[in-house]
Amino acid sequence: MSASKLAILGGPKAVQSDPGDMFRWPIITKEDEEAVLEVLRRGAMSGWDVTMKFEEEFAAWQGTKYALGFNNGTASIHAAMFACGVGVGDEIICPSITFWASAAQCYSLGATVVFADIDPETLCIDPNDIEHRITERTKAIVVVHYLGHPADMDPIMEIAERHGIKVIEDVSHAQGGLYKGRKLGSIGHVGAMSLMSGKSFAVGEAGMLVTNDREIYERAIAFGIYERFDERIETEYLKAYLGLPMGGYKYRMHQLSSAVGRVQLKYYDERCAEIRKALDYFWELLDGVPGIRPHRVKWPDSNMAGWYEPHGHYVPEELGGLSLTRFAQAVRAEGSICNPGCNLPLHTHPLFNTADVYGHGKPTRIANSDRDVRQPKGSLPVSEGINRRVYGVPWFKHYRPEIIEEHAEAYRKVAMNYKELLADDPGDPPVLGGWRFFQAK
Ligand SMILES: *Cc1c(COP(=O)(O)O)cnc(C)c1O
């Protein structure tokens, strides 16, 4: 018999059962396969018919007038920026903790980005850190519903309306989620999102733009969907340019993806509800355990969507200062999943400090600006410190209580026996988490 209960010190593992398809995503059935084969056999991979059906169904589900398919989320956000009028010398405001494609495309429009800090609880843009960053060059605020958690949209919309600037919701982590009864993506002026296989709404490589604004919709068509930039366009000033893409991008969705998307959409809400039931149960089991807290929405009529890459908050002060690194090692030794960190703060990357992408002879971040908007280390303290205080937990796709209980027990056991881990604590390395965010499971 080992002296310790902890697996990392020789005890038995908390997680013993076979996970089966507990973590498999997306859920692909014969119906998805048939839908893809139909397009393939018809030779309709590059057409528009399936995508337009998908858009119609997606708009109805989203509750917006328009939905426009893209080849990926990066392209849909790029088009959303253009559609909001982001151009040379303009600025967007975006949280520093997000995937790069919430912001980096602004460079190719001649614009730049000013990063805002995040709220340490929601992990989304801090509504109190936006207004003082607005200048006469600010065209849009990009809001990210990070890791499924809705951003606090009410104060953000209020600020945007007051300054006459647009709000772009990056819904890549939170398709179908609710903020105070409203669907994420239809609260701002435009929503744009990734539908790639790693995300919550997963169809392959694809993206979607949603809006109620005809001009935004048509500018997005003008930007990336040239074959639909035709006589259907109603916006007067765009009519002079019909036929060719404004800016030279071709962003149409691949129809094998749209075919999968149409099938996935039918089951998406039901599957997300089961994921939320599973994660709610996991966190309920850990209620009151020191050092760990859920990253979970507290507002009424709000939810965590498909709970994309669920995370927990880490409170080392309650665990004798145990490093997240050591904590995570011990949880993984129990057979569960615990990935320290999240996305790294974008403002610290050389792309946003020194890189001269287009040969301006100066960093692209300030190439078209009349002021230096770069943000040195130390300027966004929550974003810079958050990777030591969050960790990815198992993303259960099914409500199977026995398996969930084993994983919760892994976390509980480690937290309750933290004192045994203090002696060999290596501390945290300088960097936890990553730029890409995808981590080994
Ligand atoms: C994945 C992601 C994107 C980009 O989507 P792609 O489909 O990979 O191009 C944009 N924003 C966020 C927050 C993402 O996670």
mmCIF file of N, CA, C and O in Angstrom, residues 268-361:
data_model
loop_
_atom_site.group_PDB
_atom_site.id
_atom_site.type_symbol
_atom_site.label_atom_id
_atom_site.label_comp_id
_atom_site.label_asym_id
_atom_site.label_seq_id
_atom_site.Cartn_x
_atom_site.Cartn_y
_atom_site.Cartn_z
ATOM 1 N N TYR A 268 -27.840 20.409 -32.938
ATOM 2 C CA TYR A 268 -26.872 21.187 -32.163
ATOM 3 C C TYR A 268 -27.398 21.596 -30.785
ATOM 4 O O TYR A 268 -26.737 21.374 -29.763
ATOM 5 N N ASP A 269 -28.589 22.163 -30.726
ATOM 6 C CA ASP A 269 -29.107 22.661 -29.434
ATOM 7 C C ASP A 269 -29.263 21.529 -28.414
ATOM 8 O O ASP A 269 -28.932 21.681 -27.238
ATOM 9 N N GLU A 270 -29.749 20.415 -28.914
ATOM 10 C CA GLU A 270 -29.969 19.247 -28.051
ATOM 11 C C GLU A 270 -28.624 18.709 -27.517
ATOM 12 O O GLU A 270 -28.486 18.394 -26.336
ATOM 13 N N ARG A 271 -27.636 18.667 -28.397
ATOM 14 C CA ARG A 271 -26.313 18.166 -27.977
ATOM 15 C C ARG A 271 -25.650 19.130 -26.995
ATOM 16 O O ARG A 271 -25.008 18.701 -26.036
ATOM 17 N N CYS A 272 -25.827 20.443 -27.246
ATOM 18 C CA CYS A 272 -25.246 21.430 -26.322
ATOM 19 C C CYS A 272 -25.915 21.342 -24.954
ATOM 20 O O CYS A 272 -25.257 21.496 -23.918
ATOM 21 N N ALA A 273 -27.215 21.113 -24.952
ATOM 22 C CA ALA A 273 -27.930 21.016 -23.673
ATOM 23 C C ALA A 273 -27.380 19.838 -22.865
ATOM 24 O O ALA A 273 -27.226 19.924 -21.644
ATOM 25 N N GLU A 274 -27.050 18.749 -23.546
ATOM 26 C CA GLU A 274 -26.496 17.597 -22.823
ATOM 27 C C GLU A 274 -25.088 17.914 -22.294
ATOM 28 O O GLU A 274 -24.736 17.533 -21.170
ATOM 29 N N ILE A 275 -24.299 18.626 -23.093
ATOM 30 C CA ILE A 275 -22.958 19.026 -22.640
ATOM 31 C C ILE A 275 -23.078 19.902 -21.388
ATOM 32 O O ILE A 275 -22.357 19.722 -20.403
ATOM 33 N N ARG A 276 -24.016 20.841 -21.419
ATOM 34 C CA ARG A 276 -24.177 21.737 -20.254
ATOM 35 C C ARG A 276 -24.636 20.954 -19.026
ATOM 36 O O ARG A 276 -24.205 21.228 -17.906
ATOM 37 N N LYS A 277 -25.491 19.973 -19.238
ATOM 38 C CA LYS A 277 -25.943 19.146 -18.113
ATOM 39 C C LYS A 277 -24.743 18.392 -17.514
ATOM 40 O O LYS A 277 -24.590 18.309 -16.290
ATOM 41 N N ALA A 278 -23.880 17.886 -18.388
ATOM 42 C CA ALA A 278 -22.704 17.139 -17.927
ATOM 43 C C ALA A 278 -21.748 18.050 -17.150
ATOM 44 O O ALA A 278 -21.290 17.711 -16.058
ATOM 45 N N LEU A 279 -21.457 19.227 -17.710
ATOM 46 C CA LEU A 279 -20.510 20.146 -17.056
ATOM 47 C C LEU A 279 -21.103 20.741 -15.785
ATOM 48 O O LEU A 279 -20.391 20.950 -14.797
ATOM 49 N N ASP A 280 -22.402 21.008 -15.811
ATOM 50 C CA ASP A 280 -23.036 21.513 -14.584
ATOM 51 C C ASP A 280 -22.906 20.480 -13.464
ATOM 52 O O ASP A 280 -22.660 20.827 -12.315
ATOM 53 N N TYR A 281 -23.073 19.221 -13.825
ATOM 54 C CA TYR A 281 -22.952 18.155 -12.826
ATOM 55 C C TYR A 281 -21.512 18.086 -12.298
ATOM 56 O O TYR A 281 -21.285 17.995 -11.087
ATOM 57 N N PHE A 282 -20.547 18.159 -13.209
ATOM 58 C CA PHE A 282 -19.122 18.138 -12.823
ATOM 59 C C PHE A 282 -18.834 19.232 -11.801
ATOM 60 O O PHE A 282 -18.248 18.986 -10.741
ATOM 61 N N TRP A 283 -19.286 20.457 -12.090
ATOM 62 C CA TRP A 283 -18.996 21.579 -11.187
ATOM 63 C C TRP A 283 -19.794 21.492 -9.899
ATOM 64 O O TRP A 283 -19.320 21.923 -8.838
ATOM 65 N N GLU A 284 -20.984 20.921 -9.989
ATOM 66 C CA GLU A 284 -21.785 20.732 -8.774
ATOM 67 C C GLU A 284 -21.051 19.788 -7.805
ATOM 68 O O GLU A 284 -21.017 20.026 -6.600
ATOM 69 N N LEU A 285 -20.439 18.750 -8.353
ATOM 70 C CA LEU A 285 -19.694 17.807 -7.521
ATOM 71 C C LEU A 285 -18.500 18.482 -6.850
ATOM 72 O O LEU A 285 -18.025 18.019 -5.814
ATOM 73 N N LEU A 286 -18.010 19.552 -7.463
ATOM 74 C CA LEU A 286 -16.819 20.221 -6.929
ATOM 75 C C LEU A 286 -17.160 21.472 -6.128
ATOM 76 O O LEU A 286 -16.260 22.198 -5.696
ATOM 77 N N ASP A 287 -18.426 21.689 -5.930
ATOM 78 C CA ASP A 287 -18.874 22.861 -5.191
ATOM 79 C C ASP A 287 -18.263 22.850 -3.787
ATOM 80 O O ASP A 287 -18.356 21.856 -3.074
ATOM 81 N N GLY A 288 -17.619 23.945 -3.416
ATOM 82 C CA GLY A 288 -17.060 24.057 -2.073
ATOM 83 C C GLY A 288 -15.656 23.487 -1.912
ATOM 84 O O GLY A 288 -15.048 23.628 -0.849
ATOM 85 N N VAL A 289 -15.130 22.833 -2.944
ATOM 86 C CA VAL A 289 -13.760 22.314 -2.859
ATOM 87 C C VAL A 289 -12.783 23.489 -2.973
ATOM 88 O O VAL A 289 -12.922 24.311 -3.879
ATOM 89 N N PRO A 290 -11.826 23.603 -2.046
ATOM 90 C CA PRO A 290 -10.929 24.764 -2.086
ATOM 91 C C PRO A 290 -10.069 24.795 -3.348
ATOM 92 O O PRO A 290 -9.710 23.759 -3.894
ATOM 93 N N GLY A 291 -9.759 26.006 -3.798
ATOM 94 C CA GLY A 291 -8.795 26.183 -4.883
ATOM 95 C C GLY A 291 -9.388 26.135 -6.276
ATOM 96 O O GLY A 291 -8.738 26.570 -7.227
ATOM 97 N N ILE A 292 -10.577 25.590 -6.420
ATOM 98 C CA ILE A 292 -11.141 25.454 -7.770
ATOM 99 C C ILE A 292 -12.557 25.999 -7.837
ATOM 100 O O ILE A 292 -13.358 25.810 -6.927
ATOM 101 N N ARG A 293 -12.837 26.691 -8.937
ATOM 102 C CA ARG A 293 -14.152 27.301 -9.163
ATOM 103 C C ARG A 293 -14.504 27.157 -10.648
ATOM 104 O O ARG A 293 -13.617 27.195 -11.485
ATOM 105 N N PRO A 294 -15.771 27.068 -10.932
ATOM 106 C CA PRO A 294 -16.140 27.003 -12.356
ATOM 107 C C PRO A 294 -15.987 28.341 -13.068
ATOM 108 O O PRO A 294 -16.144 29.400 -12.443
ATOM 109 N N HIS A 295 -15.673 28.302 -14.340
ATOM 110 C CA HIS A 295 -15.820 29.467 -15.232
ATOM 111 C C HIS A 295 -17.212 29.302 -15.825
ATOM 112 O O HIS A 295 -17.412 28.520 -16.756
ATOM 113 N N ARG A 296 -18.166 30.006 -15.224
ATOM 114 C CA ARG A 296 -19.562 29.740 -15.570
ATOM 115 C C ARG A 296 -20.361 31.031 -15.425
ATOM 116 O O ARG A 296 -20.109 31.821 -14.531
ATOM 117 N N VAL A 297 -21.340 31.204 -16.274
ATOM 118 C CA VAL A 297 -22.092 32.459 -16.298
ATOM 119 C C VAL A 297 -23.052 32.538 -15.113
ATOM 120 O O VAL A 297 -23.641 31.533 -14.699
ATOM 121 N N LYS A 298 -23.169 33.755 -14.553
ATOM 122 C CA LYS A 298 -24.008 33.937 -13.360
ATOM 123 C C LYS A 298 -25.287 34.704 -13.659
ATOM 124 O O LYS A 298 -26.172 34.773 -12.815
ATOM 125 N N TRP A 299 -25.397 35.329 -14.839
ATOM 126 C CA TRP A 299 -26.591 36.118 -15.141
ATOM 127 C C TRP A 299 -27.785 35.215 -15.432
ATOM 128 O O TRP A 299 -27.622 34.106 -15.926
ATOM 129 N N PRO A 300 -29.009 35.726 -15.184
ATOM 130 C CA PRO A 300 -30.204 34.932 -15.518
ATOM 131 C C PRO A 300 -30.379 34.790 -17.033
ATOM 132 O O PRO A 300 -29.897 35.641 -17.798
ATOM 133 N N ASP A 301 -31.089 33.750 -17.433
ATOM 134 C CA ASP A 301 -31.395 33.489 -18.855
ATOM 135 C C ASP A 301 -30.151 33.545 -19.730
ATOM 136 O O ASP A 301 -30.183 34.031 -20.868
ATOM 137 N N SER A 302 -29.040 33.104 -19.175
ATOM 138 C CA SER A 302 -27.767 33.080 -19.908
ATOM 139 C C SER A 302 -27.208 31.670 -19.773
ATOM 140 O O SER A 302 -27.564 30.947 -18.848
ATOM 141 N N ASN A 303 -26.352 31.285 -20.714
ATOM 142 C CA ASN A 303 -25.739 29.958 -20.561
ATOM 143 C C ASN A 303 -24.370 29.914 -21.224
ATOM 144 O O ASN A 303 -23.903 30.904 -21.774
ATOM 145 N N MET A 304 -23.746 28.753 -21.140
ATOM 146 C CA MET A 304 -22.376 28.563 -21.638
ATOM 147 C C MET A 304 -22.371 27.916 -23.029
ATOM 148 O O MET A 304 -21.362 27.313 -23.422
ATOM 149 N N ALA A 305 -23.447 28.035 -23.771
ATOM 150 C CA ALA A 305 -23.525 27.518 -25.152
ATOM 151 C C ALA A 305 -23.114 26.038 -25.175
ATOM 152 O O ALA A 305 -23.649 25.250 -24.405
ATOM 153 N N GLY A 306 -22.159 25.675 -26.015
ATOM 154 C CA GLY A 306 -21.675 24.286 -26.065
ATOM 155 C C GLY A 306 -20.491 24.069 -25.140
ATOM 156 O O GLY A 306 -19.780 23.083 -25.267
ATOM 157 N N TRP A 307 -20.293 25.005 -24.237
ATOM 158 C CA TRP A 307 -19.229 24.973 -23.228
ATOM 159 C C TRP A 307 -17.883 24.621 -23.865
ATOM 160 O O TRP A 307 -17.168 23.735 -23.389
ATOM 161 N N TYR A 308 -17.574 25.335 -24.949
ATOM 162 C CA TYR A 308 -16.332 25.112 -25.696
ATOM 163 C C TYR A 308 -15.105 25.161 -24.787
ATOM 164 O O TYR A 308 -14.918 26.125 -24.043
ATOM 165 N N GLU A 309 -14.281 24.135 -24.851
ATOM 166 C CA GLU A 309 -13.052 24.059 -24.041
ATOM 167 C C GLU A 309 -13.307 24.568 -22.618
ATOM 168 O O GLU A 309 -12.748 25.583 -22.201
ATOM 169 N N PRO A 310 -14.145 23.884 -21.845
ATOM 170 C CA PRO A 310 -14.485 24.382 -20.510
ATOM 171 C C PRO A 310 -13.245 24.574 -19.635
ATOM 172 O O PRO A 310 -12.301 23.793 -19.710
ATOM 173 N N HIS A 311 -13.290 25.630 -18.862
ATOM 174 C CA HIS A 311 -12.166 25.956 -17.975
ATOM 175 C C HIS A 311 -12.647 26.131 -16.545
ATOM 176 O O HIS A 311 -13.833 26.348 -16.292
ATOM 177 N N GLY A 312 -11.701 26.066 -15.639
ATOM 178 C CA GLY A 312 -11.963 26.385 -14.246
ATOM 179 C C GLY A 312 -11.038 27.507 -13.814
ATOM 180 O O GLY A 312 -9.990 27.740 -14.432
ATOM 181 N N HIS A 313 -11.463 28.219 -12.772
ATOM 182 C CA HIS A 313 -10.580 29.206 -12.143
ATOM 183 C C HIS A 313 -9.751 28.489 -11.084
ATOM 184 O O HIS A 313 -10.242 27.594 -10.394
ATOM 185 N N TYR A 314 -8.513 28.919 -10.950
ATOM 186 C CA TYR A 314 -7.614 28.349 -9.954
ATOM 187 C C TYR A 314 -7.325 29.399 -8.895
ATOM 188 O O TYR A 314 -7.010 30.550 -9.232
ATOM 189 N N VAL A 315 -7.431 29.006 -7.640
ATOM 190 C CA VAL A 315 -7.201 29.943 -6.539
ATOM 191 C C VAL A 315 -6.078 29.383 -5.669
ATOM 192 O O VAL A 315 -6.334 28.754 -4.626
ATOM 193 N N PRO A 316 -4.823 29.590 -6.086
ATOM 194 C CA PRO A 316 -3.707 28.951 -5.364
ATOM 195 C C PRO A 316 -3.607 29.408 -3.907
ATOM 196 O O PRO A 316 -3.095 28.669 -3.069
ATOM 197 N N GLU A 317 -4.127 30.596 -3.621
ATOM 198 C CA GLU A 317 -4.095 31.093 -2.237
ATOM 199 C C GLU A 317 -4.806 30.132 -1.288
ATOM 200 O O GLU A 317 -4.508 30.095 -0.090
ATOM 201 N N GLU A 318 -5.749 29.373 -1.798
ATOM 202 C CA GLU A 318 -6.474 28.426 -0.936
ATOM 203 C C GLU A 318 -5.778 27.062 -0.865
ATOM 204 O O GLU A 318 -6.252 26.155 -0.174
ATOM 205 N N LEU A 319 -4.697 26.938 -1.637
ATOM 206 C CA LEU A 319 -3.982 25.652 -1.668
ATOM 207 C C LEU A 319 -2.508 25.859 -1.315
ATOM 208 O O LEU A 319 -1.617 25.244 -1.920
ATOM 209 N N GLY A 320 -2.253 26.725 -0.363
ATOM 210 C CA GLY A 320 -0.894 26.943 0.114
ATOM 211 C C GLY A 320 0.050 27.467 -0.948
ATOM 212 O O GLY A 320 1.261 27.263 -0.861
ATOM 213 N N GLY A 321 -0.501 28.086 -2.010
ATOM 214 C CA GLY A 321 0.340 28.633 -3.071
ATOM 215 C C GLY A 321 0.817 27.579 -4.071
ATOM 216 O O GLY A 321 1.708 27.830 -4.879
ATOM 217 N N LEU A 322 0.219 26.409 -4.031
ATOM 218 C CA LEU A 322 0.588 25.337 -4.981
ATOM 219 C C LEU A 322 0.518 25.862 -6.421
ATOM 220 O O LEU A 322 -0.469 26.498 -6.802
ATOM 221 N N SER A 323 1.561 25.584 -7.211
ATOM 222 C CA SER A 323 1.544 26.083 -8.592
ATOM 223 C C SER A 323 0.487 25.342 -9.401
ATOM 224 O O SER A 323 0.175 24.175 -9.131
ATOM 225 N N LEU A 324 -0.035 26.024 -10.404
ATOM 226 C CA LEU A 324 -1.009 25.401 -11.294
ATOM 227 C C LEU A 324 -0.355 24.230 -12.028
ATOM 228 O O LEU A 324 -0.996 23.209 -12.285
ATOM 229 N N THR A 325 0.931 24.380 -12.331
ATOM 230 C CA THR A 325 1.651 23.310 -13.032
ATOM 231 C C THR A 325 1.612 22.010 -12.230
ATOM 232 O O THR A 325 1.272 20.939 -12.754
ATOM 233 N N ARG A 326 1.930 22.113 -10.955
ATOM 234 C CA ARG A 326 1.959 20.925 -10.098
ATOM 235 C C ARG A 326 0.539 20.373 -9.897
ATOM 236 O O ARG A 326 0.318 19.165 -9.925
ATOM 237 N N PHE A 327 -0.394 21.277 -9.703
ATOM 238 C CA PHE A 327 -1.793 20.871 -9.536
ATOM 239 C C PHE A 327 -2.253 20.057 -10.754
ATOM 240 O O PHE A 327 -2.826 18.970 -10.623
ATOM 241 N N ALA A 328 -1.959 20.606 -11.938
ATOM 242 C CA ALA A 328 -2.406 19.959 -13.179
ATOM 243 C C ALA A 328 -1.718 18.606 -13.384
ATOM 244 O O ALA A 328 -2.352 17.641 -13.829
ATOM 245 N N GLN A 329 -0.438 18.531 -13.039
ATOM 246 C CA GLN A 329 0.270 17.243 -13.150
ATOM 247 C C GLN A 329 -0.425 16.196 -12.297
ATOM 248 O O GLN A 329 -0.633 15.056 -12.717
ATOM 249 N N ALA A 330 -0.797 16.597 -11.105
ATOM 250 C CA ALA A 330 -1.417 15.654 -10.173
ATOM 251 C C ALA A 330 -2.798 15.222 -10.661
ATOM 252 O O ALA A 330 -3.175 14.052 -10.545
ATOM 253 N N VAL A 331 -3.558 16.173 -11.242
ATOM 254 C CA VAL A 331 -4.887 15.806 -11.764
ATOM 255 C C VAL A 331 -4.734 14.854 -12.952
ATOM 256 O O VAL A 331 -5.464 13.866 -13.074
ATOM 257 N N ARG A 332 -3.771 15.151 -13.808
ATOM 258 C CA ARG A 332 -3.560 14.271 -14.973
ATOM 259 C C ARG A 332 -3.104 12.882 -14.537
ATOM 260 O O ARG A 332 -3.497 11.880 -15.125
ATOM 261 N N ALA A 333 -2.303 12.832 -13.487
ATOM 262 C CA ALA A 333 -1.861 11.529 -12.971
ATOM 263 C C ALA A 333 -3.056 10.707 -12.483
ATOM 264 O O ALA A 333 -3.032 9.475 -12.512
ATOM 265 N N GLU A 334 -4.119 11.400 -12.100
ATOM 266 C CA GLU A 334 -5.335 10.698 -11.672
ATOM 267 C C GLU A 334 -6.118 10.154 -12.866
ATOM 268 O O GLU A 334 -7.154 9.508 -12.688
ATOM 269 N N GLY A 335 -5.661 10.476 -14.079
ATOM 270 C CA GLY A 335 -6.341 9.974 -15.273
ATOM 271 C C GLY A 335 -7.343 10.952 -15.851
ATOM 272 O O GLY A 335 -8.072 10.619 -16.779
ATOM 273 N N SER A 336 -7.393 12.183 -15.303
ATOM 274 C CA SER A 336 -8.320 13.170 -15.853
ATOM 275 C C SER A 336 -7.567 14.136 -16.762
ATOM 276 O O SER A 336 -6.400 13.919 -17.103
ATOM 277 N N ILE A 337 -8.242 15.190 -17.161
ATOM 278 C CA ILE A 337 -7.701 16.185 -18.081
ATOM 279 C C ILE A 337 -7.578 17.492 -17.327
ATOM 280 O O ILE A 337 -8.515 17.893 -16.635
ATOM 281 N N CYS A 338 -6.416 18.133 -17.432
ATOM 282 C CA CYS A 338 -6.225 19.431 -16.795
ATOM 283 C C CYS A 338 -5.122 20.162 -17.554
ATOM 284 O O CYS A 338 -3.955 19.819 -17.435
ATOM 285 N N ASN A 339 -5.507 21.125 -18.380
ATOM 286 C CA ASN A 339 -4.553 21.857 -19.214
ATOM 287 C C ASN A 339 -4.378 23.272 -18.684
ATOM 288 O O ASN A 339 -5.273 24.104 -18.845
ATOM 289 N N PRO A 340 -3.220 23.571 -18.070
ATOM 290 C CA PRO A 340 -3.032 24.914 -17.515
ATOM 291 C C PRO A 340 -3.065 25.988 -18.590
ATOM 292 O O PRO A 340 -2.604 25.766 -19.713
ATOM 293 N N GLY A 341 -3.629 27.142 -18.226
ATOM 294 C CA GLY A 341 -3.566 28.309 -19.093
ATOM 295 C C GLY A 341 -4.710 28.396 -20.078
ATOM 296 O O GLY A 341 -5.676 27.637 -20.038
ATOM 297 N N CYS A 342 -4.577 29.383 -20.962
ATOM 298 C CA CYS A 342 -5.542 29.606 -22.041
ATOM 299 C C CYS A 342 -4.757 30.287 -23.153
ATOM 300 O O CYS A 342 -3.551 30.104 -23.232
ATOM 301 N N ASN A 343 -5.406 31.057 -24.016
ATOM 302 C CA ASN A 343 -4.648 31.781 -25.043
ATOM 303 C C ASN A 343 -3.704 32.763 -24.362
ATOM 304 O O ASN A 343 -4.015 33.319 -23.311
ATOM 305 N N LEU A 344 -2.560 33.001 -25.005
ATOM 306 C CA LEU A 344 -1.603 33.975 -24.456
ATOM 307 C C LEU A 344 -2.040 35.384 -24.862
ATOM 308 O O LEU A 344 -2.723 35.565 -25.873
ATOM 309 N N PRO A 345 -1.646 36.396 -24.071
ATOM 310 C CA PRO A 345 -2.083 37.763 -24.382
ATOM 311 C C PRO A 345 -1.462 38.268 -25.691
ATOM 312 O O PRO A 345 -0.239 38.345 -25.825
ATOM 313 N N LEU A 346 -2.316 38.590 -26.637
ATOM 314 C CA LEU A 346 -1.852 38.946 -27.982
ATOM 315 C C LEU A 346 -0.938 40.158 -27.985
ATOM 316 O O LEU A 346 -0.005 40.235 -28.793
ATOM 317 N N HIS A 347 -1.182 41.108 -27.074
ATOM 318 C CA HIS A 347 -0.386 42.348 -27.124
ATOM 319 C C HIS A 347 1.090 42.112 -26.835
ATOM 320 O O HIS A 347 1.909 42.982 -27.076
ATOM 321 N N THR A 348 1.434 40.915 -26.317
ATOM 322 C CA THR A 348 2.845 40.639 -26.013
ATOM 323 C C THR A 348 3.566 39.952 -27.177
ATOM 324 O O THR A 348 4.773 39.735 -27.118
ATOM 325 N N HIS A 349 2.844 39.581 -28.223
ATOM 326 C CA HIS A 349 3.481 38.871 -29.343
ATOM 327 C C HIS A 349 4.155 39.858 -30.295
ATOM 328 O O HIS A 349 3.619 40.945 -30.539
ATOM 329 N N PRO A 350 5.303 39.468 -30.871
ATOM 330 C CA PRO A 350 6.000 40.372 -31.820
ATOM 331 C C PRO A 350 5.138 40.830 -32.993
ATOM 332 O O PRO A 350 5.358 41.920 -33.533
ATOM 333 N N LEU A 351 4.138 40.022 -33.406
ATOM 334 C CA LEU A 351 3.273 40.456 -34.509
ATOM 335 C C LEU A 351 2.617 41.799 -34.188
ATOM 336 O O LEU A 351 2.336 42.589 -35.077
ATOM 337 N N PHE A 352 2.385 42.033 -32.901
ATOM 338 C CA PHE A 352 1.719 43.269 -32.503
ATOM 339 C C PHE A 352 2.694 44.304 -31.932
ATOM 340 O O PHE A 352 2.278 45.274 -31.298
ATOM 341 N N ASN A 353 3.978 44.067 -32.155
ATOM 342 C CA ASN A 353 4.973 45.012 -31.640
ATOM 343 C C ASN A 353 6.022 45.416 -32.665
ATOM 344 O O ASN A 353 6.239 46.596 -32.886
ATOM 345 N N THR A 354 6.652 44.411 -33.296
ATOM 346 C CA THR A 354 7.785 44.736 -34.168
ATOM 347 C C THR A 354 7.593 44.336 -35.622
ATOM 348 O O THR A 354 8.272 44.883 -36.494
ATOM 349 N N ALA A 355 6.704 43.400 -35.911
ATOM 350 C CA ALA A 355 6.620 42.846 -37.266
ATOM 351 C C ALA A 355 6.220 43.907 -38.295
ATOM 352 O O ALA A 355 5.217 44.599 -38.120
ATOM 353 N N ASP A 356 7.008 43.987 -39.361
ATOM 354 C CA ASP A 356 6.661 44.847 -40.507
ATOM 355 C C ASP A 356 6.143 43.909 -41.593
ATOM 356 O O ASP A 356 6.897 43.429 -42.428
ATOM 357 N N VAL A 357 4.855 43.655 -41.586
ATOM 358 C CA VAL A 357 4.274 42.615 -42.445
ATOM 359 C C VAL A 357 4.290 43.038 -43.909
ATOM 360 O O VAL A 357 4.570 42.237 -44.794
ATOM 361 N N TYR A 358 4.009 44.293 -44.202
ATOM 362 C CA TYR A 358 3.807 44.723 -45.590
ATOM 363 C C TYR A 358 4.916 45.614 -46.142
ATOM 364 O O TYR A 358 4.754 46.205 -47.206
ATOM 365 N N GLY A 359 6.014 45.734 -45.395
ATOM 366 C CA GLY A 359 7.113 46.551 -45.911
ATOM 367 C C GLY A 359 6.865 48.042 -45.827
ATOM 368 O O GLY A 359 7.281 48.809 -46.705
ATOM 369 N N HIS A 360 6.195 48.487 -44.777
ATOM 370 C CA HIS A 360 5.984 49.915 -44.568
ATOM 371 C C HIS A 360 7.265 50.610 -44.096
ATOM 372 O O HIS A 360 7.331 51.834 -44.053
ATOM 373 N N GLY A 361 8.239 49.782 -43.668
ATOM 374 C CA GLY A 361 9.433 50.369 -43.079
ATOM 375 C C GLY A 361 9.249 50.677 -41.606
ATOM 376 O O GLY A 361 10.086 51.318 -40.974
#
